[in-house]
Coordinates of C-alpha atoms in Angstrom, one line a residue:
M1 CA 155.7 102.2 33.5
K2 CA 159.6 102.6 34.1
R3 CA 161.3 99.5 34.4
R4 CA 164.9 98.3 35.1
V5 CA 167.2 95.6 34.9
P6 CA 167.2 93.8 38.7
K7 CA 170.4 93.5 40.4
V8 CA 171.6 90.5 41.8
A9 CA 171.4 91.9 45.3
D10 CA 167.6 92.2 44.7
L11 CA 167.0 88.9 43.7
A12 CA 169.0 87.1 46.6
P13 CA 166.7 87.3 49.4
L14 CA 163.9 86.1 46.8
M15 CA 166.1 82.7 46.1
Q16 CA 166.4 81.1 49.6
F17 CA 165.3 77.8 49.5
K18 CA 163.8 76.0 52.6
K19 CA 166.1 73.3 53.5
P20 CA 164.5 69.9 52.3
Q21 CA 163.1 67.9 55.5
L22 CA 164.5 64.0 54.5
N23 CA 162.5 62.4 57.5
A24 CA 159.2 61.6 55.9
K25 CA 157.4 60.9 59.1
T26 CA 158.5 64.4 60.1
R27 CA 157.6 65.7 56.8
R28 CA 154.3 64.7 56.6
L29 CA 153.5 65.6 59.7
E30 CA 154.7 69.6 59.5
K31 CA 152.3 69.6 56.8
A32 CA 149.6 68.6 59.0
L33 CA 148.1 72.0 60.2
T34 CA 144.3 71.0 61.7
I35 CA 143.0 68.2 63.1
E36 CA 141.4 67.1 60.1
D37 CA 144.7 67.0 58.2
L38 CA 145.8 64.3 60.5
R39 CA 142.6 62.1 59.9
R40 CA 143.6 62.2 56.4
I41 CA 146.8 61.3 56.7
A42 CA 145.5 58.5 59.3
K43 CA 143.1 57.4 57.0
R44 CA 145.9 56.6 54.6
R45 CA 148.2 54.6 56.7
T46 CA 146.1 52.7 58.4
P47 CA 143.7 49.7 57.7
R48 CA 140.0 50.5 57.1
A49 CA 138.6 48.3 60.2
A50 CA 141.1 49.9 62.7
F51 CA 140.7 53.2 61.1
D52 CA 136.5 53.0 61.2
Y53 CA 136.6 51.5 64.7
T54 CA 138.1 55.2 65.6
D55 CA 136.6 57.2 63.5
G56 CA 132.9 55.8 63.5
S57 CA 130.2 55.8 65.4
A58 CA 126.9 54.3 66.0
E59 CA 123.8 53.6 63.7
A60 CA 123.2 56.5 61.4
E61 CA 126.0 58.4 63.0
L62 CA 124.0 61.4 63.8
S63 CA 124.9 61.6 67.3
I64 CA 128.5 62.3 66.5
A65 CA 127.9 64.3 63.4
R66 CA 125.4 66.3 65.4
A67 CA 128.2 67.1 68.1
R68 CA 130.8 68.3 65.8
Q69 CA 128.2 70.7 64.2
A70 CA 126.7 72.4 67.6
F71 CA 130.8 73.6 67.4
S72 CA 130.4 74.9 64.3
D73 CA 127.6 76.7 64.7
I74 CA 128.5 79.3 67.5
E75 CA 129.9 82.6 67.2
F76 CA 132.4 84.3 68.9
Q77 CA 132.0 87.8 70.3
P78 CA 135.6 89.0 70.4
A79 CA 136.6 92.1 72.7
I80 CA 139.4 94.5 70.9
L81 CA 142.0 96.4 72.0
R82 CA 143.4 94.6 74.9
D83 CA 147.0 93.3 75.5
V84 CA 147.1 90.0 74.8
S85 CA 150.9 89.9 74.1
T86 CA 151.1 87.2 77.2
V87 CA 148.6 84.4 77.7
T88 CA 147.8 81.6 80.1
T89 CA 146.5 78.5 79.0
G90 CA 146.3 76.4 81.8
W91 CA 144.5 76.2 85.6
Q92 CA 143.4 74.0 88.1
V93 CA 141.5 71.0 87.3
L94 CA 140.9 68.5 90.1
G95 CA 142.9 69.5 92.4
A96 CA 146.3 69.9 90.3
P97 CA 147.6 72.0 87.4
V98 CA 147.3 71.6 83.8
A99 CA 149.3 73.4 80.9
Q100 CA 146.0 73.0 79.0
P101 CA 142.2 73.4 78.7
F102 CA 142.2 69.6 77.7
G103 CA 143.3 66.0 78.3
I104 CA 143.6 62.2 76.4
A105 CA 140.3 60.6 76.6
P106 CA 140.3 57.3 77.4
T107 CA 140.1 55.1 74.2
G108 CA 139.9 51.1 73.8
F109 CA 142.1 48.9 71.8
T110 CA 144.5 52.1 71.2
R111 CA 147.9 49.8 70.0
M112 CA 145.6 48.5 67.0
M113 CA 145.5 51.9 65.5
Q114 CA 149.2 52.2 65.8
T115 CA 151.5 49.7 67.6
E116 CA 152.7 52.4 70.0
G117 CA 149.5 52.7 71.6
E118 CA 149.0 54.1 75.0
V119 CA 152.4 54.5 75.9
A120 CA 152.8 57.0 73.1
G121 CA 150.1 59.3 74.5
A122 CA 151.1 59.1 77.9
R123 CA 154.6 60.4 77.2
A124 CA 153.1 63.1 74.7
A125 CA 150.5 63.9 77.4
G126 CA 153.4 64.2 79.9
R127 CA 155.6 66.3 78.1
A128 CA 152.8 68.8 77.5
G129 CA 151.6 68.5 81.3
I130 CA 147.8 67.3 80.5
P131 CA 146.5 64.5 82.0
F132 CA 146.5 60.8 80.1
S133 CA 143.4 58.8 80.5
L134 CA 144.1 55.0 80.2
S135 CA 140.7 52.6 79.1
T136 CA 139.4 49.7 81.2
M137 CA 140.0 48.6 77.3
G138 CA 143.5 49.9 76.7
T139 CA 146.1 47.8 75.0
A140 CA 148.6 49.0 77.9
S141 CA 148.7 47.8 80.9
I142 CA 148.0 50.1 84.3
E143 CA 151.7 49.7 85.0
D144 CA 153.6 50.6 81.8
V145 CA 151.5 53.7 81.2
A146 CA 152.8 55.0 84.7
E147 CA 156.3 54.2 83.8
A148 CA 155.6 56.1 80.5
N149 CA 154.7 59.1 82.2
P150 CA 155.9 58.9 86.1
Q151 CA 155.8 62.6 86.5
G152 CA 152.6 63.4 85.0
R153 CA 149.0 62.8 86.0
N154 CA 147.3 59.4 85.0
W155 CA 143.8 59.1 85.3
F156 CA 142.0 55.7 84.8
Q157 CA 138.5 54.9 83.1
L158 CA 136.6 52.2 84.7
Y159 CA 133.4 49.8 83.1
M160 CA 132.1 47.9 86.3
W161 CA 131.8 44.6 85.4
K162 CA 129.7 41.5 86.1
D163 CA 132.7 40.3 87.9
R164 CA 133.2 43.4 90.7
D165 CA 135.9 41.9 92.4
R166 CA 138.0 41.6 89.2
S167 CA 136.8 45.3 88.5
M168 CA 138.0 46.4 92.2
A169 CA 141.3 44.8 91.6
L170 CA 141.5 46.8 88.4
V171 CA 141.1 49.7 90.4
E172 CA 143.8 48.7 93.0
R173 CA 146.2 48.4 90.7
A174 CA 145.4 51.7 89.4
A175 CA 145.4 53.3 92.9
A176 CA 149.0 51.9 93.6
A177 CA 150.2 52.7 90.3
G178 CA 149.4 56.6 91.6
Y179 CA 147.0 57.5 89.2
D180 CA 145.0 60.4 90.7
T181 CA 141.5 60.4 89.3
L182 CA 138.8 57.2 88.1
L183 CA 136.9 58.1 85.3
V184 CA 133.7 55.8 85.7
T185 CA 132.0 55.7 82.9
V186 CA 128.0 55.1 83.3
D187 CA 126.5 55.1 79.7
V188 CA 127.3 51.4 78.6
P189 CA 124.9 49.0 79.7
V190 CA 125.3 47.3 76.6
A191 CA 127.5 47.8 73.6
G192 CA 125.7 50.4 71.0
A193 CA 125.3 49.4 67.7
R194 CA 128.9 50.3 66.0
L195 CA 127.8 48.9 62.1
R196 CA 130.9 50.2 60.4
D197 CA 132.7 47.6 62.8
K198 CA 130.3 44.9 62.2
R199 CA 130.5 45.3 58.6
N200 CA 134.3 45.2 58.5
G201 CA 133.9 42.0 60.6
M202 CA 136.4 44.3 63.4
S203 CA 137.6 41.5 65.9
I204 CA 140.2 41.2 68.6
P205 CA 142.9 40.4 67.5
P206 CA 142.5 41.5 63.7
A207 CA 141.2 38.5 61.2
L208 CA 143.5 38.0 58.6
T209 CA 140.6 37.6 55.8
L210 CA 141.3 38.2 52.0
G211 CA 139.7 41.2 52.3
T212 CA 141.9 42.2 55.3
V213 CA 145.0 41.2 53.0
I214 CA 144.1 43.4 50.2
D215 CA 143.0 46.2 52.2
A216 CA 146.7 45.7 54.0
L217 CA 148.5 45.9 50.0
P218 CA 148.9 49.9 50.1
R219 CA 149.8 50.1 54.3
P220 CA 152.2 47.5 54.5
Q221 CA 154.0 49.6 57.8
W222 CA 150.9 49.3 59.5
W223 CA 151.4 45.3 59.4
I224 CA 155.1 45.3 59.7
D225 CA 154.5 47.2 63.2
F226 CA 151.5 45.1 63.9
L227 CA 153.2 41.7 63.4
T228 CA 156.7 42.3 64.7
T229 CA 155.6 43.8 68.2
E230 CA 154.5 42.5 71.2
P231 CA 150.7 40.8 70.9
L232 CA 148.2 42.9 72.0
A233 CA 148.1 43.4 75.9
F234 CA 145.0 44.6 78.0
A235 CA 145.0 46.0 80.7
S236 CA 141.9 44.3 82.0
L237 CA 142.2 40.8 80.3
D238 CA 144.5 38.7 78.5
R239 CA 143.0 37.4 75.8
W240 CA 139.6 37.6 73.1
S241 CA 138.6 36.0 70.4
G242 CA 135.7 37.4 69.2
T243 CA 134.3 41.3 68.6
V244 CA 134.6 44.5 70.2
A245 CA 130.6 44.5 70.3
E246 CA 130.4 40.7 72.3
L247 CA 133.4 41.7 74.3
I248 CA 131.8 44.3 75.5
D249 CA 128.3 42.5 76.1
T250 CA 130.1 39.5 78.2
M251 CA 131.7 41.4 80.1
F252 CA 130.2 44.9 81.4
D253 CA 126.8 44.7 83.5
P254 CA 123.7 46.1 82.8
T255 CA 122.1 46.5 86.3
V256 CA 124.9 49.1 87.6
T257 CA 122.8 51.5 89.2
F258 CA 123.4 55.1 91.5
D259 CA 124.3 52.6 94.6
D260 CA 127.1 51.2 92.6
L261 CA 128.5 54.5 91.5
A262 CA 128.6 55.6 95.7
W263 CA 130.0 52.3 96.2
I264 CA 132.9 52.7 93.6
T265 CA 133.2 56.4 94.9
A266 CA 133.8 55.5 98.8
Q267 CA 136.6 52.8 97.6
W268 CA 138.8 55.2 95.3
P269 CA 141.0 57.2 97.6
G270 CA 141.6 60.3 94.3
K271 CA 139.1 62.3 92.8
V272 CA 135.9 60.8 91.2
V273 CA 134.3 61.6 87.5
A274 CA 131.5 60.4 86.3
K275 CA 131.7 60.0 82.7
G276 CA 128.7 59.8 80.4
I277 CA 126.4 62.0 81.9
Q278 CA 123.3 63.5 79.3
T279 CA 120.7 65.0 81.3
V280 CA 120.5 67.8 83.9
A281 CA 119.0 65.5 86.2
D282 CA 121.6 62.9 86.1
A283 CA 124.3 65.4 86.7
R284 CA 121.9 66.3 90.1
K285 CA 122.2 62.8 91.3
V286 CA 125.6 62.0 90.6
V287 CA 126.9 65.2 92.3
D288 CA 124.8 64.4 95.2
I289 CA 126.3 61.1 95.7
G290 CA 129.8 63.3 95.9
V291 CA 131.7 62.7 92.9
D292 CA 134.3 65.4 92.4
G293 CA 133.6 66.0 88.6
I294 CA 131.1 64.6 85.8
V295 CA 132.1 64.3 82.0
L296 CA 129.2 65.4 79.5
S297 CA 129.4 62.8 76.9
N298 CA 127.3 60.9 74.8
H299 CA 130.6 58.5 74.5
G300 CA 131.6 60.3 71.3
G301 CA 128.6 59.4 69.1
R302 CA 129.5 55.6 69.8
Q303 CA 126.6 54.1 72.4
L304 CA 123.0 55.7 71.5
D305 CA 122.6 57.6 68.6
R306 CA 120.6 60.4 68.9
A307 CA 121.8 61.3 71.8
P308 CA 121.8 64.3 73.3
V309 CA 124.7 66.9 72.1
P310 CA 127.1 67.6 75.2
F311 CA 128.1 71.5 74.0
H312 CA 124.1 72.1 73.7
L313 CA 123.7 70.2 77.4
L314 CA 126.6 72.7 79.0
P315 CA 125.2 75.3 80.1
N316 CA 122.3 74.3 81.8
V317 CA 124.4 71.7 83.5
V318 CA 126.7 74.7 84.6
A319 CA 124.0 76.5 85.8
A320 CA 122.7 73.8 87.7
V321 CA 125.6 72.2 89.2
G322 CA 128.5 74.0 88.1
N323 CA 129.2 75.7 91.6
E324 CA 129.2 72.1 93.6
T325 CA 131.4 70.1 91.1
E326 CA 133.9 70.2 87.9
V327 CA 132.1 69.8 84.1
I328 CA 133.9 68.2 82.2
L329 CA 132.9 67.9 78.3
D330 CA 133.9 65.6 75.2
T331 CA 132.1 64.5 72.3
G332 CA 133.1 66.4 68.9
I333 CA 135.9 68.4 69.9
M334 CA 138.2 68.9 66.7
S335 CA 139.9 72.1 67.3
G336 CA 141.3 74.7 69.9
A337 CA 138.3 76.9 69.1
D338 CA 135.9 74.2 70.4
I339 CA 137.7 73.6 73.2
V340 CA 137.8 77.6 74.4
A341 CA 133.9 77.5 73.5
A342 CA 133.4 75.1 76.2
V343 CA 135.5 76.9 78.6
A344 CA 133.5 79.7 78.2
L345 CA 130.5 78.2 78.3
G346 CA 131.4 76.7 81.7
A347 CA 133.8 73.7 81.1
R348 CA 136.4 73.2 83.7
F349 CA 138.1 70.9 81.3
T350 CA 137.8 69.2 77.9
L351 CA 138.9 65.5 76.4
V352 CA 139.8 64.5 73.1
G353 CA 139.7 61.0 71.8
R354 CA 139.6 60.8 68.2
A355 CA 141.7 64.0 67.8
Y356 CA 144.4 62.0 69.6
L357 CA 144.3 59.2 67.9
Y358 CA 144.0 60.8 64.4
G359 CA 147.7 62.2 65.5
L360 CA 148.9 58.6 66.5
M361 CA 147.8 56.6 63.5
A362 CA 149.3 59.6 61.4
G363 CA 153.0 59.2 62.9
G364 CA 153.1 57.3 66.7
E365 CA 154.4 59.3 69.5
A366 CA 155.5 62.6 67.4
G367 CA 151.7 62.4 65.7
V368 CA 150.7 62.7 68.9
D369 CA 152.7 65.7 70.1
R370 CA 151.5 67.3 66.8
A371 CA 148.2 66.6 67.6
I372 CA 148.7 68.4 70.9
A373 CA 150.6 70.5 69.6
I374 CA 148.1 71.6 66.8
L375 CA 145.0 72.2 69.5
S376 CA 147.7 74.2 71.9
E377 CA 148.4 76.8 69.1
Q378 CA 144.8 76.9 68.2
V379 CA 143.4 77.7 72.0
A380 CA 146.0 80.3 72.8
R381 CA 145.4 81.9 69.3
T382 CA 141.6 81.9 69.4
M383 CA 142.1 83.5 73.2
R384 CA 144.0 86.5 71.7
L385 CA 141.4 86.7 69.1
L386 CA 139.1 87.2 72.0
G387 CA 141.0 89.7 73.7
V388 CA 141.5 87.1 76.9
T389 CA 144.8 86.4 78.4
C390 CA 143.8 84.1 80.7
L391 CA 141.1 81.0 81.1
E392 CA 139.8 82.9 83.9
E393 CA 138.5 85.8 81.7
L394 CA 136.2 83.7 79.3
T395 CA 132.3 83.8 79.9
P396 CA 129.4 82.8 78.3
A397 CA 129.5 86.5 76.9
H398 CA 132.1 85.4 74.7
V399 CA 130.2 82.7 72.7
T400 CA 126.5 82.5 70.8
Q401 CA 125.5 79.5 69.8
L402 CA 123.0 79.7 66.6
I403 CA 119.9 77.7 66.7
R404 CA 120.5 74.8 64.2
L405 CA 118.3 72.0 65.7
A406 CA 115.4 73.2 68.4
P407 CA 113.1 70.7 70.0
R408 CA 109.8 71.6 68.9
Q409 CA 107.0 72.1 72.1
Q410 CA 105.8 69.0 73.4
L411 CA 102.2 68.7 74.5
V412 CA 101.8 67.2 78.2
N413 CA 98.6 65.7 79.6
L414 CA 96.9 64.5 77.0
E415 CA 94.4 62.2 77.7
V416 CA 94.8 58.5 75.7
R417 CA 91.6 57.8 74.9

């Protein structure tokens, strides 16, 4: 091999150093390339009780694990030699445009995860051109979220309480503030058994025990923010001094029926979506009531453990009611590829909850921006690699659901002796 002494001109292109990023928050968010990266940052920066409230689910946490596994168990079928220099990632959802096929799901107690809370999420959603959903159990008021996202789409998520007048007062406030869609959650007659929260003594507001103090020591910024900003204020109540599960069991009504959903639908001036559909039969019933959309969801695995996997349910529900209503999907979404797969199998839209909260805990409003950017980049890249230029070109032929869990054949008409 012939060798030579390198010239300075040859070395110069190799000796260019990246300008250092002095802002610590910007630096750590730039290093996050996936939602899982944001999750790891969030776990380091958030006290265990608050992080586990976000990260955990019910009982053995099988529902959320299976939902995420379902997205892993797909095989894409790409088309090659297509011009994908330009990709369009938006379309119409519930009567208005969205820039991406995903929006921010309603999440409770959000300022407990990071003090900027729902206002940060609403602002980030508005910039990205996607809807933001405020939970009944949100920690910012209906009006404050509307003010933070005045030009964007705000959706309000409703739990029906035993006090119906109080429930409808919230609905009236949301309508007056310009919210265009009402998400009526139908899968919370009682609280699920969220064991992480019980073991952590999760309460509202957080209790300063010896354990929480020890846990706070490596996370002083969270406590500084929490203790030096406005006390938690809820969209739906002023104060609560018990556990989350006790609050849900005290407020929410296990007697709610399809008749109540029909009544609520008649009261709301905008679009109504039933959130928490888990069977084809129930999808059929709520569509017959006249809702504008349904969300296939098992509440992020936070209610009934071993619940149906929404992504598995999607093709059958789309076949049954997809021509009559808009089908939305949540639970288990951790990447833009998951979102593209859902759209290919017939979902009109998707909602992300934990993915957004991991970004919030990792870096406040800038972290939410980063989470949305990660998902948006992944959506566009996946579409290009599949050979499609717009969401309308995605079809079930692009996705194969691989079988990991399949039901055994059930025996019927057995006589009981």
